[in-house]
Coordinates of C-alpha atoms in Angstrom, one line a residue:
M2 CA 0.0 0.0 0.0
L3 CA 1.4 3.3 -1.0
C4 CA 1.8 6.1 1.6
V5 CA 2.9 9.7 1.3
T6 CA 4.3 12.6 3.2
P7 CA 2.1 15.6 4.0
D8 CA 4.0 17.9 1.6
L9 CA 3.3 15.5 -1.3
I10 CA -0.5 15.5 -0.5
S11 CA -0.6 19.3 -0.9
K12 CA 0.9 18.9 -4.4
I13 CA -1.5 16.2 -5.3
D14 CA -4.5 18.3 -4.1
R15 CA -3.4 21.1 -6.4
Y16 CA -2.9 18.7 -9.3
A17 CA -6.4 17.4 -8.8
E18 CA -7.9 20.8 -9.1
E19 CA -5.7 22.3 -11.8
K20 CA -5.1 19.4 -14.1
L21 CA -7.9 16.9 -13.4
N22 CA -10.5 19.6 -12.9
I23 CA -11.7 18.0 -9.7
K24 CA -12.7 20.9 -7.5
T25 CA -11.7 21.0 -3.8
E26 CA -15.4 21.2 -3.0
E27 CA -15.9 17.8 -4.7
L28 CA -12.9 16.2 -2.9
M29 CA -14.2 17.6 0.4
R30 CA -17.6 16.1 -0.2
R31 CA -16.1 12.7 -0.9
A32 CA -14.0 13.0 2.2
G33 CA -17.0 13.9 4.3
E34 CA -18.9 10.9 2.9
A35 CA -16.0 8.6 3.8
V36 CA -15.8 9.9 7.3
A37 CA -19.6 9.7 7.7
K38 CA -19.6 6.1 6.5
E39 CA -16.9 5.1 8.9
T40 CA -18.6 7.0 11.8
A41 CA -22.0 5.4 11.1
A42 CA -20.3 1.9 11.0
F43 CA -19.8 2.3 14.8
F44 CA -23.5 2.2 15.3
K45 CA -24.6 -0.7 13.1
G46 CA -25.9 -4.0 14.5
N47 CA -28.7 -5.4 16.5
N48 CA -27.9 -3.5 19.7
A49 CA -27.1 -0.1 18.1
K50 CA -29.1 3.0 18.8
A51 CA -31.2 4.5 16.1
P52 CA -29.6 7.5 14.4
D53 CA -32.0 10.0 15.9
K54 CA -30.9 8.8 19.3
T55 CA -27.2 8.8 18.5
K56 CA -25.2 11.9 19.5
I57 CA -22.1 12.9 17.5
T58 CA -19.8 15.7 18.3
V59 CA -17.7 17.1 15.4
L60 CA -14.6 19.3 16.3
C61 CA -13.7 21.4 13.3
G62 CA -10.6 23.5 12.6
S63 CA -10.3 26.4 10.2
G64 CA -8.5 24.6 7.4
N65 CA -9.4 21.9 4.9
N66 CA -9.4 19.2 7.6
G67 CA -12.1 21.2 9.3
G68 CA -13.9 21.5 6.0
D69 CA -13.9 17.7 5.8
G70 CA -15.4 17.7 9.2
Y71 CA -18.3 20.1 8.2
A72 CA -18.9 17.9 5.1
A73 CA -19.0 14.8 7.3
A74 CA -21.4 16.6 9.8
L75 CA -23.7 17.6 6.9
E76 CA -23.9 14.0 5.6
L77 CA -24.5 12.6 9.1
F78 CA -27.1 15.3 9.7
K79 CA -28.9 14.2 6.6
Q80 CA -28.9 10.6 7.8
G81 CA -30.7 11.6 11.0
F82 CA -27.9 11.6 13.6
L83 CA -27.9 14.1 16.4
L84 CA -25.1 16.5 15.6
T85 CA -23.2 19.0 17.7
V86 CA -20.5 20.8 15.7
V87 CA -17.9 22.9 17.4
D88 CA -15.7 25.6 15.7
V89 CA -12.6 25.1 17.7
F90 CA -10.9 28.4 16.8
G91 CA -13.9 30.5 16.2
K92 CA -12.6 31.5 12.8
G93 CA -15.0 29.7 10.5
Q94 CA -13.3 28.4 7.3
R95 CA -10.4 29.7 5.2
S96 CA -11.2 27.9 2.0
E97 CA -14.2 28.5 -0.2
A98 CA -14.9 24.7 -0.2
G99 CA -14.9 24.7 3.6
K100 CA -17.2 27.7 3.7
H101 CA -19.6 26.0 1.4
F102 CA -20.1 23.0 3.8
L103 CA -20.1 25.2 6.9
C104 CA -22.9 27.3 5.3
E105 CA -24.9 24.2 4.2
Y106 CA -24.7 22.7 7.6
S107 CA -25.6 26.0 9.3
K108 CA -28.8 26.1 7.4
G109 CA -30.2 23.3 9.5
A110 CA -28.3 23.5 12.7
E111 CA -26.1 25.8 14.9
V112 CA -22.3 25.7 15.0
L113 CA -20.9 26.4 18.5
F114 CA -17.7 28.2 19.4
F115 CA -15.4 26.3 21.8
D116 CA -14.2 29.5 23.6
A117 CA -17.8 30.4 24.3
L118 CA -18.8 27.1 25.9
T119 CA -19.6 27.0 29.6
E120 CA -18.2 24.2 31.7
G121 CA -21.6 22.6 31.7
Q122 CA -21.9 22.7 27.9
K123 CA -18.4 21.1 27.6
Q124 CA -19.6 18.3 29.9
D125 CA -22.6 17.7 27.7
I126 CA -20.8 18.0 24.4
F127 CA -17.9 15.7 25.3
F128 CA -19.3 13.3 27.8
D129 CA -23.0 13.0 26.8
C130 CA -22.3 11.8 23.3
D131 CA -21.7 8.5 21.5
C132 CA -19.0 9.6 19.1
I133 CA -16.4 12.4 18.7
I134 CA -14.9 13.3 15.3
D135 CA -11.5 15.1 15.4
A136 CA -11.3 17.3 12.3
I137 CA -9.2 20.0 13.8
F138 CA -5.8 19.8 12.1
G139 CA -4.7 18.2 8.8
T140 CA -1.5 16.4 8.0
G141 CA 0.6 19.5 7.7
A142 CA 0.1 20.5 11.3
R143 CA 3.5 21.2 13.1
A144 CA 2.6 23.9 15.5
E145 CA 2.9 23.5 19.3
L146 CA -0.4 22.8 20.8
D147 CA -1.8 25.7 22.8
S148 CA -3.8 25.6 26.0
R149 CA -7.1 25.4 24.2
L150 CA -6.1 22.3 22.3
K151 CA -4.6 20.7 25.3
E152 CA -7.9 21.2 27.1
I153 CA -9.8 19.6 24.2
I154 CA -7.4 16.7 24.2
T155 CA -8.0 16.1 27.9
L156 CA -11.8 16.3 27.3
V157 CA -11.7 13.9 24.4
N158 CA -9.5 11.4 26.0
S159 CA -11.6 11.4 29.2
S160 CA -14.8 10.7 27.2
S161 CA -16.1 7.2 26.9
A162 CA -17.5 8.0 23.4
K163 CA -16.1 6.3 20.3
K164 CA -13.5 8.5 18.6
I165 CA -12.6 9.0 15.0
A166 CA -9.9 11.2 13.4
V167 CA -9.9 12.7 10.0
D168 CA -6.5 11.9 8.3
I169 CA -4.5 12.0 11.6
P170 CA -5.3 12.4 15.3
L171 CA -4.6 15.7 17.0
G172 CA -1.1 15.8 18.3
A173 CA 0.4 13.2 15.9
D174 CA 2.8 14.0 13.1
A175 CA 1.9 12.5 9.7
Y176 CA 5.4 12.8 8.4
N177 CA 7.4 10.7 10.9
G178 CA 4.9 9.2 13.4
T179 CA 6.0 11.3 16.4
L180 CA 3.6 12.5 19.0
S181 CA 3.2 15.7 21.0
E182 CA 3.3 15.2 24.7
T183 CA -0.5 15.6 24.7
H184 CA -2.5 13.9 21.9
I185 CA -5.8 12.3 21.2
K186 CA -6.2 8.5 21.1
V187 CA -8.9 7.4 18.7
D188 CA -10.7 4.1 17.8
K189 CA -10.4 4.8 14.0
T190 CA -8.5 7.0 11.7
V191 CA -9.9 7.8 8.2
T192 CA -7.0 8.8 6.0
L193 CA -7.8 10.3 2.6
C194 CA -6.2 10.1 -0.9
F195 CA -3.1 8.1 0.0
A196 CA -2.3 6.7 3.4
K197 CA -0.1 9.0 5.5
R198 CA 3.1 7.2 6.4
G199 CA 3.4 8.5 9.9
L200 CA 0.2 6.6 10.8
Y201 CA 2.0 3.3 10.5
S202 CA 5.1 4.1 12.5
Y203 CA 5.3 4.0 16.3
P204 CA 4.5 5.7 18.5
C205 CA 1.8 7.2 16.3
R206 CA 0.4 3.8 15.3
S207 CA -0.4 3.1 18.9
I208 CA -3.0 5.9 19.1
C209 CA -4.7 5.7 15.6
G210 CA -6.9 2.7 16.2
E211 CA -8.2 1.0 13.0
I212 CA -6.8 2.8 9.9
K213 CA -9.1 3.1 6.9
N214 CA -7.9 4.6 3.7
Y215 CA -10.2 6.2 1.0
D216 CA -8.6 7.4 -2.2
I217 CA -11.5 9.8 -2.9
G218 CA -10.8 9.5 -6.6
I219 CA -7.2 10.7 -6.8
G220 CA -5.2 8.2 -4.8
N221 CA -4.6 5.9 -7.7
A222 CA -1.6 4.3 -9.6
K223 CA -1.5 7.1 -12.2
T224 CA -1.2 9.8 -9.6
A225 CA 1.4 7.7 -7.7
E226 CA 3.5 7.3 -10.8
L227 CA 3.3 11.0 -11.7
F228 CA 4.4 12.1 -8.2
S229 CA 6.9 9.3 -7.7
V230 CA 5.2 8.0 -4.6
S231 CA 7.7 5.5 -3.3
D232 CA 7.0 5.1 0.4
T233 CA 5.0 2.0 1.1
V234 CA 3.4 -0.2 3.7
I235 CA 4.5 -3.7 2.7
D236 CA 1.7 -6.0 1.8
R237 CA 1.2 -9.4 0.2
E238 CA 0.8 -8.1 -3.4
M239 CA 4.2 -6.3 -3.2
I240 CA 5.9 -9.5 -2.0
K241 CA 4.2 -11.6 -4.7
K242 CA 5.6 -9.2 -7.3
L243 CA 9.1 -9.3 -5.8
L244 CA 9.4 -13.1 -5.5
P245 CA 10.4 -14.4 -9.0
E246 CA 9.2 -17.7 -10.4
R247 CA 11.8 -20.4 -10.1
K248 CA 12.5 -21.8 -13.6
K249 CA 13.0 -25.6 -14.0
N250 CA 16.2 -25.1 -16.0
T251 CA 18.2 -23.8 -13.1
H252 CA 20.9 -25.1 -10.7
K253 CA 22.5 -24.2 -7.4
G254 CA 24.7 -21.6 -9.0
T255 CA 21.6 -19.8 -10.3
Y256 CA 20.6 -18.9 -6.7
G257 CA 23.9 -17.5 -5.4
K258 CA 26.3 -18.2 -2.6
T259 CA 25.5 -16.9 0.8
V260 CA 28.5 -16.6 3.1
L261 CA 27.9 -16.2 6.9
F262 CA 30.5 -15.1 9.4
C263 CA 28.4 -15.9 12.4
G264 CA 28.4 -17.5 15.7
S265 CA 30.8 -17.9 18.6
D266 CA 31.4 -20.5 21.3
K267 CA 28.9 -18.5 23.5
Y268 CA 26.3 -18.0 20.8
R269 CA 26.4 -21.2 18.7
G270 CA 22.7 -21.2 18.1
A271 CA 22.8 -17.9 16.3
A272 CA 24.9 -19.5 13.5
I273 CA 22.4 -22.4 13.2
L274 CA 19.4 -20.0 13.0
A275 CA 21.0 -17.8 10.4
T276 CA 22.3 -20.7 8.3
E277 CA 19.0 -22.6 8.3
S278 CA 17.1 -19.4 7.4
A279 CA 19.4 -18.9 4.4
L280 CA 18.8 -22.4 3.3
R281 CA 15.1 -22.3 3.8
T282 CA 14.7 -19.1 1.8
G283 CA 16.4 -20.4 -1.4
S284 CA 20.1 -19.7 -1.2
G285 CA 21.9 -22.0 -3.8
L286 CA 25.0 -22.4 -1.7
T287 CA 25.2 -21.5 2.0
A288 CA 28.6 -21.4 3.7
L289 CA 29.1 -20.8 7.4
C290 CA 32.5 -19.5 8.4
S291 CA 33.0 -19.8 12.1
E292 CA 35.0 -21.4 14.9
E293 CA 35.3 -25.2 15.4
S294 CA 32.7 -25.6 18.2
V295 CA 30.1 -23.7 16.1
I296 CA 30.7 -25.7 13.0
R297 CA 30.6 -29.0 14.9
D298 CA 27.1 -28.3 16.2
C299 CA 25.8 -26.7 13.0
C300 CA 26.9 -29.4 10.5
V301 CA 25.1 -32.1 12.4
R302 CA 21.9 -30.1 12.3
L303 CA 22.3 -28.8 8.7
P304 CA 24.3 -31.1 6.5
E305 CA 23.4 -29.0 3.5
G306 CA 25.7 -26.3 4.5
I307 CA 29.4 -25.6 3.5
Y308 CA 31.6 -25.2 6.6
V309 CA 34.8 -23.2 6.8
K310 CA 36.7 -23.3 10.1
M311 CA 37.9 -19.9 11.3
P312 CA 40.0 -18.8 14.3
P313 CA 38.1 -17.8 17.4
S314 CA 37.1 -14.2 18.1
F315 CA 37.7 -13.2 14.4
E316 CA 41.4 -13.1 14.8
M317 CA 41.9 -13.2 11.0
T318 CA 43.2 -11.0 8.2
L319 CA 41.2 -9.5 5.4
S320 CA 42.9 -11.9 3.0
Q321 CA 41.8 -14.9 5.1
T322 CA 38.2 -13.5 5.1
E323 CA 38.2 -13.0 1.4
G324 CA 39.5 -16.5 0.8
A325 CA 36.8 -18.0 3.0
S326 CA 34.1 -15.9 1.1
M327 CA 35.4 -16.7 -2.4
G328 CA 32.5 -16.6 -4.9
A329 CA 30.1 -15.0 -2.4
S330 CA 27.0 -13.3 -3.8
A331 CA 26.2 -11.8 -0.3
I332 CA 27.9 -11.8 3.0
L333 CA 26.4 -11.7 6.5
I334 CA 28.6 -10.8 9.5
G335 CA 27.9 -10.3 13.2
S336 CA 25.0 -12.6 14.2
G337 CA 26.0 -14.2 17.5
S338 CA 29.7 -13.3 16.9
G339 CA 30.3 -11.5 20.2
Q340 CA 31.5 -7.9 20.2
S341 CA 35.2 -7.4 19.7
E342 CA 37.8 -5.0 18.4
N343 CA 38.9 -7.8 15.9
L344 CA 35.4 -7.9 14.5
S345 CA 35.3 -4.2 14.2
T346 CA 38.6 -4.1 12.3
L347 CA 37.4 -6.9 10.0
I348 CA 34.1 -5.2 9.2
Q349 CA 35.9 -2.0 8.4
A350 CA 38.3 -3.7 6.1
L351 CA 35.4 -5.5 4.3
I352 CA 33.5 -2.2 3.9
K353 CA 36.5 -0.5 2.4
S354 CA 37.2 -3.4 -0.1
E355 CA 35.3 -4.3 -3.2
G356 CA 33.0 -7.3 -3.2
A357 CA 29.6 -8.8 -2.6
P358 CA 26.9 -6.9 -0.7
L359 CA 27.6 -6.9 3.1
I360 CA 24.8 -7.4 5.7
I361 CA 26.0 -6.3 9.2
D362 CA 24.0 -7.6 12.1
A363 CA 23.9 -7.7 15.9
D364 CA 27.5 -7.6 17.4
G365 CA 28.8 -6.5 14.0
I366 CA 26.8 -3.3 14.5
N367 CA 27.8 -3.0 18.1
S368 CA 31.5 -3.4 17.2
I369 CA 31.6 -0.7 14.6
S370 CA 29.4 1.7 16.7
L371 CA 32.4 2.1 19.0
L372 CA 33.9 4.2 16.2
G373 CA 31.5 7.0 17.2
K374 CA 29.5 9.3 14.9
D375 CA 32.5 10.8 13.1
G376 CA 34.3 7.5 12.8
L377 CA 31.2 5.9 11.2
S378 CA 30.8 8.8 8.8
E379 CA 34.4 8.4 7.6
L380 CA 34.0 4.6 7.4
F381 CA 31.0 4.7 5.1
K382 CA 32.4 7.4 3.0
S383 CA 35.1 5.0 2.1
A384 CA 32.8 2.1 1.3
K385 CA 33.4 0.2 -1.9
R386 CA 30.6 -2.3 -1.5
K387 CA 26.9 -2.0 -0.8
T388 CA 26.0 -2.4 2.8
L389 CA 22.9 -3.0 5.0
L390 CA 22.6 -2.8 8.7
T391 CA 19.9 -4.5 10.8
P392 CA 19.8 -2.6 14.2
H393 CA 17.2 -3.0 16.9
P394 CA 16.4 0.2 18.8
A395 CA 19.3 -0.1 21.2
E396 CA 21.8 -0.7 18.4
M397 CA 20.3 2.2 16.4
A398 CA 20.8 4.4 19.4
R399 CA 24.5 3.4 19.6
L400 CA 25.0 4.0 15.9
S401 CA 23.3 7.4 16.1
S402 CA 24.7 8.5 19.5
L403 CA 21.2 8.9 20.8
S404 CA 19.1 7.3 23.5
V405 CA 16.7 4.5 22.9
P406 CA 13.7 6.7 23.7
D407 CA 15.0 9.2 21.1
V408 CA 15.0 6.4 18.5
Q409 CA 11.6 5.1 19.5
S410 CA 10.0 8.5 19.4
N411 CA 11.1 9.1 15.8
R412 CA 11.8 5.7 14.2
L413 CA 11.2 6.8 10.6
G414 CA 13.3 10.0 10.9
I415 CA 16.2 8.4 12.7
A416 CA 16.5 5.5 10.3
E417 CA 16.1 7.6 7.2
A418 CA 18.7 10.2 8.4
F419 CA 21.3 7.5 9.1
A420 CA 20.7 5.7 5.8
S421 CA 20.9 8.9 3.8
E422 CA 24.0 10.2 5.6
H423 CA 26.0 7.0 5.3
N424 CA 24.7 5.8 1.9
T425 CA 23.5 2.5 3.3
T426 CA 20.3 0.5 3.8
V427 CA 18.9 0.3 7.3
V428 CA 16.4 -2.2 8.7
L429 CA 15.3 -0.7 12.0
K430 CA 13.7 -3.6 13.7
G431 CA 10.8 -3.5 16.2
A432 CA 7.1 -2.8 16.0
S433 CA 6.5 -1.5 12.5
T434 CA 10.0 -2.4 11.2
V435 CA 11.4 0.4 9.0
I436 CA 13.4 -0.4 5.8
T437 CA 15.0 2.6 4.2
D438 CA 17.8 3.5 1.8
G439 CA 17.5 7.1 2.8
V440 CA 15.4 7.9 -0.3
N441 CA 12.7 5.2 -0.3
T442 CA 11.1 3.8 2.8
R443 CA 9.0 0.7 3.4
I444 CA 7.1 -0.1 6.6
D445 CA 6.2 -3.6 7.8
I446 CA 3.1 -3.7 10.0
E447 CA 2.7 -7.5 10.3
G448 CA 5.2 -8.2 13.0
G449 CA 4.1 -8.8 16.6
P450 CA 5.3 -9.6 20.1
E451 CA 5.8 -13.3 19.1
L452 CA 9.1 -12.1 17.5
A453 CA 10.3 -10.4 20.7
K454 CA 12.7 -13.2 21.6
G455 CA 16.4 -13.8 21.3
G456 CA 17.3 -15.5 18.0
S457 CA 14.5 -13.9 15.8
G458 CA 17.0 -11.4 14.5
D459 CA 19.4 -14.1 13.5
V460 CA 16.7 -15.7 11.4
L461 CA 15.9 -12.4 9.7
A462 CA 19.5 -11.6 9.0
G463 CA 20.0 -15.0 7.3
A464 CA 17.0 -14.5 5.2
I465 CA 18.1 -11.0 4.1
A466 CA 21.5 -12.4 3.1
S467 CA 19.9 -15.3 1.2
F468 CA 17.6 -13.1 -0.9
A469 CA 20.5 -10.7 -1.6
S470 CA 22.6 -13.6 -2.8
Q471 CA 19.9 -14.6 -5.2
G472 CA 20.1 -11.2 -6.9
F473 CA 17.6 -9.0 -5.0
S474 CA 18.7 -5.5 -4.3
L475 CA 19.5 -5.0 -0.6
F476 CA 16.3 -2.9 -0.3
D477 CA 14.1 -5.6 -1.8
A478 CA 15.9 -8.4 0.0
A479 CA 15.2 -6.8 3.3
T480 CA 11.6 -6.1 2.3
V481 CA 10.8 -9.7 1.4
A482 CA 12.7 -11.1 4.3
V483 CA 11.1 -8.8 6.9
Y484 CA 7.5 -9.5 5.6
L485 CA 7.9 -13.2 5.4
H486 CA 9.6 -13.3 8.9
S487 CA 6.6 -11.3 10.3
C488 CA 4.0 -13.5 8.6
A489 CA 5.8 -16.6 9.9
G490 CA 5.7 -15.3 13.4
K491 CA 2.0 -14.6 13.1
A492 CA 1.2 -18.1 11.8
L493 CA 3.2 -19.7 14.6
A494 CA 1.5 -17.5 17.2
D495 CA -1.8 -18.7 16.0
E496 CA -0.6 -22.2 16.9
F497 CA 1.5 -21.6 20.0
S498 CA 0.4 -18.1 21.2
S499 CA 2.6 -15.0 21.1
Y500 CA 4.3 -16.3 24.2
G501 CA 5.2 -19.7 22.8
V502 CA 6.9 -19.1 19.5
C503 CA 10.5 -20.2 19.3
P504 CA 12.8 -18.6 16.7
S505 CA 14.1 -22.1 15.7
E506 CA 10.6 -22.7 14.2
L507 CA 10.7 -19.6 12.0
P508 CA 12.9 -20.8 9.1
R509 CA 10.5 -23.7 8.2
Q510 CA 7.5 -21.5 8.6
I511 CA 9.0 -18.8 6.4
S512 CA 9.2 -21.5 3.7
R513 CA 5.5 -22.2 4.2
E514 CA 4.8 -18.5 3.8
I515 CA 6.6 -18.4 0.5
L516 CA 4.5 -21.3 -0.6
K517 CA 1.3 -19.5 0.4
I518 CA 2.3 -16.5 -1.7
T519 CA 3.8 -18.1 -4.8
G520 CA 1.8 -21.3 -4.9
D521 CA 5.1 -23.0 -5.9
K522 CA 4.6 -26.7 -5.6

């Protein structure tokens, strides 16, 4: 599903009016109908009140978002619902389209001004109603919330009424998913034209409720192509397009060689998880380069692998590493390796040398993060091969010299800034995993708490490396791997609960998810 930034929506709105001759008034009418439809849906069913006994409060701002609110109020009024419409700023409407719907609604009912409300009226309007519609600010809102808006937020959040937001809840940022200290939490968000990307990233996603997207006639493929809409929420159709058909006239060499520098005596299982994941996701040749104890355990479990014994603690030269990875189509390093200066030195040497794409995971990330912000900048400036990093929030914090709360409060922005500055691809793991190359961004919304267990990341890293070795770009390899990994977790959670999923079960389930999507038998 395509999603956009707020600045792009403004351009698309102008294009609709100037080039497609779709007037703003018509777009506002469609938006109002969409919001009214989703509002009325709250009150359907055998136990629902009749419309003439259902009280709905609509909070309208002075911009186009407020105009959508007036359009929704007009539609709901026509359907017989009991409406109370509040002009939050007492300024009416700036746009001619908004003025039209304000005027039409005012012909049949009164519009109240928030600043003129008594405490008793506020109690009636916010607490003696069945639904509250937030149509105060649109996607472009960036201003600090004033005392009036903070009071409204407190009133709305304290109400037991159903809550619905037009485009984005008050206090949330549609660009990067950040939240103001005070914000509205809703049951449903109706987003218009294209989905707004901030809605799908935490922390914003936690307060949006169910997200319903209506294209209102302009959020289509032609518009997306014209405006180069590239940010996406990953879905099944995207993955189906990215996964190629496997031809019968192929062989192991067709599907690349994945080389994994993973595992240590302490973390032997990480190597097994990453290696099995690479095998189960289609790598033609899969070679594990690790110390003797790791290989001894892994080759018994996975006889399909190629095993290359390496010195402990990565005490090896670049030439030794290059010899071990001869013919590699993609290289994974760091999963279960243990943090060390040797590992950092080796990764730096790999980045500065030409060769296959390099996926840096776990302690590989922790080791190079010790270089600090300036050191990392210099390292990636000298890169001669394509790289991808797979940090969880704490690792992203180390890479960026930030705190974990800083990262979690702006996941999209932090990941994109790092990827752009260092010319790399970043997979910021966690709820709503972010995949970005600094220009294009994809968001996975399928993953859940069943993946919050040590070892899940090793499986993911192995899958990314496998798809990269098969010829996928690093961006696409990460996209496919992250989605399949999330779907596998969900499927296993359905069987074992989100408590009971073990990462060792993920590689096989990922294979089953591929079968579901491709139908390859």
